[in-house]
Short mmCIF file of C-alpha atoms in Angstrom, two decimals:
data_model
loop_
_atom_site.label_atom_id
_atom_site.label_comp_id
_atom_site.label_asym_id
_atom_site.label_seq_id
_atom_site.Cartn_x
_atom_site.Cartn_y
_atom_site.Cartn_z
CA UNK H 1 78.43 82.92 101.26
CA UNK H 2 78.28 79.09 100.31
CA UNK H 3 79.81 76.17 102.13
CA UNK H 4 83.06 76.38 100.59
CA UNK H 5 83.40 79.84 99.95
CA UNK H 6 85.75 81.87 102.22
CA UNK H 7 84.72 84.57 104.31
CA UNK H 8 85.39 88.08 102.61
CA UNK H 9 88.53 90.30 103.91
CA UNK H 10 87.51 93.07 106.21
CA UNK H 11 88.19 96.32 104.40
CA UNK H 12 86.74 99.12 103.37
CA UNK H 13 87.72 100.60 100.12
CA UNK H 14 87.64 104.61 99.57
CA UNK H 15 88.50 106.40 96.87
CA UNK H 16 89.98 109.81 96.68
CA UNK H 17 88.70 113.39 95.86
CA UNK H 18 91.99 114.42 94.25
CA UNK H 19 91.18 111.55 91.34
CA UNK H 20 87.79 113.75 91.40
CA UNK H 21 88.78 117.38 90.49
CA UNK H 22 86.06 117.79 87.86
CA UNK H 23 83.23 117.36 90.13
CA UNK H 24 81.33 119.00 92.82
CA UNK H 25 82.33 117.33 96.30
CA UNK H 26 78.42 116.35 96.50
CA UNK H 27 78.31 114.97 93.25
CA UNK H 28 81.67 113.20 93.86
CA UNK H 29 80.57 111.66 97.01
CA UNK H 30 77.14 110.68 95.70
CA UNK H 31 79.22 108.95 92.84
CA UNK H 32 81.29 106.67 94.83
CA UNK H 33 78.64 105.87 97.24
CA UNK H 34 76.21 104.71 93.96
CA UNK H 35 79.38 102.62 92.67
CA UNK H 36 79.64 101.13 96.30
CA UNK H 37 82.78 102.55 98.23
CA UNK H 38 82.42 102.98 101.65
CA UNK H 39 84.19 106.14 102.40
CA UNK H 40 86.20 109.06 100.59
CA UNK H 41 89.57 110.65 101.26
CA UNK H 42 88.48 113.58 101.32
CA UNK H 43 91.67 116.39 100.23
CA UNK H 44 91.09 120.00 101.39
CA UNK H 45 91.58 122.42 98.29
CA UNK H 46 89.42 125.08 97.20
CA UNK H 47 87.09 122.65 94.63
CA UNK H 48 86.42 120.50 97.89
CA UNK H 49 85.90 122.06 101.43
CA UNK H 50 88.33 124.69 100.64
CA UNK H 51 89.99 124.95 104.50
CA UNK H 52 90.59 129.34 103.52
CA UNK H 53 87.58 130.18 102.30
CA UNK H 54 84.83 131.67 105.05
CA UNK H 55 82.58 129.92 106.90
CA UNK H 56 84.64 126.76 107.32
CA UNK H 57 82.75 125.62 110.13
CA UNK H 58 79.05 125.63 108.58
CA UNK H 59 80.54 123.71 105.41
CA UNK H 60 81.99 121.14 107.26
CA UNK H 61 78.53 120.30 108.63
CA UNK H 62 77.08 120.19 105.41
CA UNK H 63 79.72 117.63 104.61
CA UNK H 64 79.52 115.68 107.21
CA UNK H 65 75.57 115.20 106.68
CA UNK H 66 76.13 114.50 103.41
CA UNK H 67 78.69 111.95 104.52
CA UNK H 68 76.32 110.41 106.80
CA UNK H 69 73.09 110.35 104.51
CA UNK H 70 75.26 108.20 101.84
CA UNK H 71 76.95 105.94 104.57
CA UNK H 72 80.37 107.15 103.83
CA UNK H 73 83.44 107.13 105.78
CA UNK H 74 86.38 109.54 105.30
CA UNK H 75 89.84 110.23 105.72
CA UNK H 76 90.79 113.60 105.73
CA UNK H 77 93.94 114.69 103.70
CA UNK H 78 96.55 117.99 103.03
CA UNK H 79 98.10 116.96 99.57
CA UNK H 80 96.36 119.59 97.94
CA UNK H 81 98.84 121.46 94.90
CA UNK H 82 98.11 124.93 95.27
CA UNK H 83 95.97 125.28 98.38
CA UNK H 84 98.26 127.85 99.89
CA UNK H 85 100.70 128.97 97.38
CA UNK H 86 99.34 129.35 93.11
CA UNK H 87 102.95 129.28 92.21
CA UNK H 88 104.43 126.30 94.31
CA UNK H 89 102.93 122.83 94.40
CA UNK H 90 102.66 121.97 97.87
CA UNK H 91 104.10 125.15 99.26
CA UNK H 92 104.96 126.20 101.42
CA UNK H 93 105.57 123.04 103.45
CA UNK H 94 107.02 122.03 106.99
CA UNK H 95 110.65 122.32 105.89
CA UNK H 96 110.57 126.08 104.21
CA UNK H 97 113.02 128.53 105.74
CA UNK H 98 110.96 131.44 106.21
CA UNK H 99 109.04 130.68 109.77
CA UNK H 100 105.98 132.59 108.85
CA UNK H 101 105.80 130.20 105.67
CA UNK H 102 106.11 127.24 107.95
CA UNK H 103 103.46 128.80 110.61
CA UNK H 104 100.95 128.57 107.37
CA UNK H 105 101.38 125.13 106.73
CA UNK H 106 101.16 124.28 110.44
CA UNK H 107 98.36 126.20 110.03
CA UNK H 108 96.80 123.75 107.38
CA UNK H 109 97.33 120.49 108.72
CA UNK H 110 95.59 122.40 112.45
CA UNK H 111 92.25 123.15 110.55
CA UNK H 112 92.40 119.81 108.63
CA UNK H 113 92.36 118.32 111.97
CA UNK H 114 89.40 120.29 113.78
CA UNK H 115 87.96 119.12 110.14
CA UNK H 116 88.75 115.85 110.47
CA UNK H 117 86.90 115.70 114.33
CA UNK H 118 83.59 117.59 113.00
CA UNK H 119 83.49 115.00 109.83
CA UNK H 120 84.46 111.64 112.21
CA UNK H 121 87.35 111.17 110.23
CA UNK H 122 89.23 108.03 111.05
CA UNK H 123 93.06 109.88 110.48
CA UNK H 124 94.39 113.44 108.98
CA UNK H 125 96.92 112.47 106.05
CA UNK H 126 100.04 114.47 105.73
CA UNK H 127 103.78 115.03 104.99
CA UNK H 128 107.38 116.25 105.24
CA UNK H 129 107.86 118.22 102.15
CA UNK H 130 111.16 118.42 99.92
CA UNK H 131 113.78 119.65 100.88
CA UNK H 132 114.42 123.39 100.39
CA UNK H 133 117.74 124.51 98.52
CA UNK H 134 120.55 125.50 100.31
CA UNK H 135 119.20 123.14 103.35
CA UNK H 136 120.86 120.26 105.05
CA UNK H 137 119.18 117.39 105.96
CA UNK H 138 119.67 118.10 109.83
CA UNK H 139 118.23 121.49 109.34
CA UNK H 140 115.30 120.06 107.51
CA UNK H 141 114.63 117.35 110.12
CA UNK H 142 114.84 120.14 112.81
CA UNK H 143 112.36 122.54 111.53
CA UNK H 144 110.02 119.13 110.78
CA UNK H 145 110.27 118.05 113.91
CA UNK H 146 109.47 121.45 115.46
CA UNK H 147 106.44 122.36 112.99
CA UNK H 148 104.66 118.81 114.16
CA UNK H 149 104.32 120.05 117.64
CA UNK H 150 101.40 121.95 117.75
CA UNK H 151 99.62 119.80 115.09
CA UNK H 152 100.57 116.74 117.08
CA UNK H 153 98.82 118.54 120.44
CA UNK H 154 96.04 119.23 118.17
CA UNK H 155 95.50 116.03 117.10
CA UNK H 156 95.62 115.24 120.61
CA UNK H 157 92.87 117.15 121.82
CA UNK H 158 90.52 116.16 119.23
CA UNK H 159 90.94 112.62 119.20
CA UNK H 160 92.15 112.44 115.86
CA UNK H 161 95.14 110.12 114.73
CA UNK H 162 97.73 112.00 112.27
CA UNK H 163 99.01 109.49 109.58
CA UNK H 164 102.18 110.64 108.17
CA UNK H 165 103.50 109.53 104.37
CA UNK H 166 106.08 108.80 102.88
CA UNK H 167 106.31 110.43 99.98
CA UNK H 168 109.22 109.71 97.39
CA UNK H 169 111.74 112.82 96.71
CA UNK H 170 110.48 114.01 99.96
CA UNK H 171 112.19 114.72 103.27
CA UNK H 172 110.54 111.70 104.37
CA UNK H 173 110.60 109.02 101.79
CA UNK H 174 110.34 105.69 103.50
CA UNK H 175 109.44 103.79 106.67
CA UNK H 176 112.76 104.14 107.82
CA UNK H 177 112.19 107.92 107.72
CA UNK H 178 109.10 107.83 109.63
CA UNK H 179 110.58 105.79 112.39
CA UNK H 180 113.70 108.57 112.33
CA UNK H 181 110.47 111.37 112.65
CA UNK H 182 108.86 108.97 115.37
CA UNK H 183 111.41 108.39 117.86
CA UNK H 184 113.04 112.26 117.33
CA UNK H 185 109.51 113.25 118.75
CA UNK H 186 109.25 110.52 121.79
CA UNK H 187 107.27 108.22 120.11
CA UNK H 188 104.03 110.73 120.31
CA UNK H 189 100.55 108.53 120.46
CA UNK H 190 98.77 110.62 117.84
CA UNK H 191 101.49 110.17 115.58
CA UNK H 192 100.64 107.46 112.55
CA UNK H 193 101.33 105.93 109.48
CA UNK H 194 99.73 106.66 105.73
CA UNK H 195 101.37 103.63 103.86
CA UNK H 196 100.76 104.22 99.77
CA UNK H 197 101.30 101.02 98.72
CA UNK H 198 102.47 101.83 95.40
CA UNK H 199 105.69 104.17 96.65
CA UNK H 200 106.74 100.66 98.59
CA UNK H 201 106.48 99.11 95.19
CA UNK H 202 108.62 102.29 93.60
CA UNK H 203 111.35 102.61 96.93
CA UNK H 204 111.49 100.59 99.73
CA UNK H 205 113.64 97.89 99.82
CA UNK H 206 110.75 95.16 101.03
CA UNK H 207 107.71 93.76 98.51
CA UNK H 208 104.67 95.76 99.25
CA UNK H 209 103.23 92.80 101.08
CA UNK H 210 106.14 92.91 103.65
CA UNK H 211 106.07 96.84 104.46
CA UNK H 212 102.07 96.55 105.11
CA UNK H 213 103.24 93.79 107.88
CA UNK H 214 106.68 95.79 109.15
CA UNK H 215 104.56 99.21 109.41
CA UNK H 216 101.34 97.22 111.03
CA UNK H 217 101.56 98.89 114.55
CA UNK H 218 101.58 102.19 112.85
CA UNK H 219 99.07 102.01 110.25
CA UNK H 220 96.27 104.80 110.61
CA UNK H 221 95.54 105.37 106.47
CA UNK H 222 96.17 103.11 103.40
CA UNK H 223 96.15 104.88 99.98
CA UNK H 224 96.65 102.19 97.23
CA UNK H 225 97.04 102.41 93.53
CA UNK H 226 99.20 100.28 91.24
CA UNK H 227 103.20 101.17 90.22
CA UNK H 228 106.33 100.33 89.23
CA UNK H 229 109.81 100.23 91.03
CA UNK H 230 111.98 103.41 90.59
CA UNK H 231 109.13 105.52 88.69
CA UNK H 232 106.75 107.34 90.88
CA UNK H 233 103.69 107.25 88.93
CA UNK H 234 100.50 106.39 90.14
CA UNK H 235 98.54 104.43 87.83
CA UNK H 236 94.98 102.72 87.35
CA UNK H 237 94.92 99.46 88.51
CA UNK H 238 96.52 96.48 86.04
CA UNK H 239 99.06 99.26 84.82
CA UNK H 240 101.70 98.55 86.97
CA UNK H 241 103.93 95.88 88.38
CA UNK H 242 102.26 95.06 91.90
CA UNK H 243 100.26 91.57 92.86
CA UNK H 244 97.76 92.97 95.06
CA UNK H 245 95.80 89.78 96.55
CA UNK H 246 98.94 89.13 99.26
CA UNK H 247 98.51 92.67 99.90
CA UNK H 248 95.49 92.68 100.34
CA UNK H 249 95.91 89.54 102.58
CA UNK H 250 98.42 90.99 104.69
CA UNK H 251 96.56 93.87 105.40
CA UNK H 252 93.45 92.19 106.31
CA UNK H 253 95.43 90.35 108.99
CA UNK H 254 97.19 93.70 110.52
CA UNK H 255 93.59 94.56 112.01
CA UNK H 256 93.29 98.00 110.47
CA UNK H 257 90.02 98.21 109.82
CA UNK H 258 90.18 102.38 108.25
CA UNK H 259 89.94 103.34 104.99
CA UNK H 260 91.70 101.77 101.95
CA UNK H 261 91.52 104.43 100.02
CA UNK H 262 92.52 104.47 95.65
CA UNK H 263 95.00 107.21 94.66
CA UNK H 264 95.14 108.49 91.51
CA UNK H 265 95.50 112.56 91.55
CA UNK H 266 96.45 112.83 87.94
CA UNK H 267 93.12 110.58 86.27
CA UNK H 268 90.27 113.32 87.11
CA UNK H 269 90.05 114.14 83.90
CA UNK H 270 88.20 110.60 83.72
CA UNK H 271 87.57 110.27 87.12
CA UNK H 272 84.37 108.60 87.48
CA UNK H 273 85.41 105.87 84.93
CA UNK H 274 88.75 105.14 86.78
CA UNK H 275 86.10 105.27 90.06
CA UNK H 276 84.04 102.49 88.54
CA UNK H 277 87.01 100.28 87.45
CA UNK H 278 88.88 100.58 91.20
CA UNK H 279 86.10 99.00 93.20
CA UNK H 280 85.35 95.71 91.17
CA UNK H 281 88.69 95.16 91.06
CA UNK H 282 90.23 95.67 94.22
CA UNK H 283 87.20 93.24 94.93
CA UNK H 284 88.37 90.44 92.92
CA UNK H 285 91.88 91.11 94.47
CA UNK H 286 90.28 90.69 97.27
CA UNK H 287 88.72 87.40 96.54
CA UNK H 288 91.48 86.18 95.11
CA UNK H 289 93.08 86.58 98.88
CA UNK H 290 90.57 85.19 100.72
CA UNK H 291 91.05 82.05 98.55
CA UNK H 292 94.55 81.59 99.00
CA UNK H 293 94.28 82.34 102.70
CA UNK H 294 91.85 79.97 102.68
CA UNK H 295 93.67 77.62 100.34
CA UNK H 296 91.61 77.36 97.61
CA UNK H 297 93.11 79.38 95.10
CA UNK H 298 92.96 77.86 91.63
CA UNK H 299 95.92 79.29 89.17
CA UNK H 300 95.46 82.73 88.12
CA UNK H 301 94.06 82.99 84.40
CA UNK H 302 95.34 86.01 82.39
CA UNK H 303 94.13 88.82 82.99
CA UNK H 304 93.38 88.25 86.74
CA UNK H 305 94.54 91.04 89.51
CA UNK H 306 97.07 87.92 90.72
CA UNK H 307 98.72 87.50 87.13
CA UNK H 308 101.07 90.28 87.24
CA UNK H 309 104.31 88.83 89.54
CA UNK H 310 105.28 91.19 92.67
CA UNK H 311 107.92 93.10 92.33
CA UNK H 312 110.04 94.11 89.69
CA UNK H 313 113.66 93.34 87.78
CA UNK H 314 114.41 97.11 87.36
CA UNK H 315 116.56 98.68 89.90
#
């Protein structure tokens, strides 16, 4: 660093097996430690550390000395399609009538956690669910609020923070949701925050910039990826509508210090090139922050992560 160059954010970028379907989970985590990341969200399904297959234990400590070998950190996370159901993406979840469909879910997101404790994991990643037909809202928050009690005790006993999301079209779409789940369960210490920056640029009310500071207390996971407001899309980088250097910025000065973590589930089939492209320029995004923190930003030329204005005119 020279004399009048400011000092780099502190975070840690990760990118995220589910944007890494076509590869072996070694190969995958070889690839983004070669291109530089420092850790992995690592989703359970049955291409990566399937959490039903046998011997759950002994692969997790193959894992997790592969993680360590390459310098990796990890997230762990549940969003997995067709982990427990072939016929219903992300079913059954927390909200589905049938108790014993709930119990397998709960089920899940337990094992993810004893997962997450024998990788290190900084957080376990999960979330409401739609809701089911024929349900009312009360019903739905009832059952969810139920279901998170044993995970929450797990999660408890192994040290390991769980980091809700808000997911659009879900029960719980939006901070204000989580806060409704976090004070209808007593305000539980395990209990976190995933924040996806790109559903606050596609839903809630504030820029993205804004709901990184409002959810700061809460923050345990950061998945980040570019969109636009009212289409839930996840999309590479430059694609969508969101200015990420006072992102960036503001999430530098919350203090979390886990993983920042690139999400995009539906670009495996050119995974590695989408890998390469995230780093360098979340980095220059990055830059680009420290300058203007530092106030010594120049005007953005075209083309730059800044150029693209926050927010959006479309309702």
């Amino acid at each position: 660093m020279t004399a009048h160059e400011p000092p780099a954010l502190p975070l840690r970028f990760g990118y995220g097996t589910n944007g890494l379907t076509d590869l072996r989970l070694d190969d995958a985590l070889g690839l983004l430690a070669d291109l530089g990341y420092e850790g992995v969200g690592l989703t359970l399904d049955h291409m990566h550390l399937d959490p039903l297959a046998p011997d759950l234990a002994a692969r997790t400590r193959h894992v997790a000395r592969r993680l360590d070998a390459l310098g990796l950190g990890v997230t762990v996370e549940t969003g997995a399609r067709y982990v427990l159901d072939p016929r219903r993406k992300h079913g059954p979840s927390l909200l589905d009538p049938d108790p014993d469909d709930r119990a397998r879910r709960v089920d899940l997101l337990v094992r993810a956690v004893q997962v997450a404790a024998d990788l290190g994991a900084h957080a376990v990643h999960c979330f409401s669910g739609t809701v089911p037909d024929h349900t009312d809202e009360d019903t739905a928050w009832k059952r969810l609020t139920e279901a998170f009690g044993p995970v929450l005790d797990a999660a408890s006993a192994a040290g390991v923070p769980l980091a809700v999301e808000p997911e659009p079209g879900h029960l719980l779409a939006t901070l204000a949701d989580f806060h409704h789940l976090r004070r209808a369960l007593g305000d539980p210490e395990p209990l976190g925050l995933t924040l996806d920056i790109g559903h606050c640029q596609c839903l809630e009310p504030l820029a993205p910039a804004d709901c990184v500071r409002e959810a700061a207390p809460w923050l345990r996971h950061v998945q980040i990826e570019d969109m636009r407001r009212g289409v839930h899309e996840h999309l590479p980088f430059g694609d969508g509508e969101i200015d990420f250097p006072p992102v960036l910025a503001a999430l530098a000065a919350t203090g979390y210090r886990g993983l920042t973590v690139v999400e995009l589930p539906r670009h495996s089939h050119a995974g590695p090139r989408f890998a390469a492209h995230s780093l360098p320029y979340l980095r220059r995004a990055a830059h680009l922050a420290a300058e203007r923190t530092a106030g010594t930003s120049a005007v953005p030329s075209h083309g730059d992560p800044s150029a693209t204005p926050e927010g959006s005119s479309t309702p």
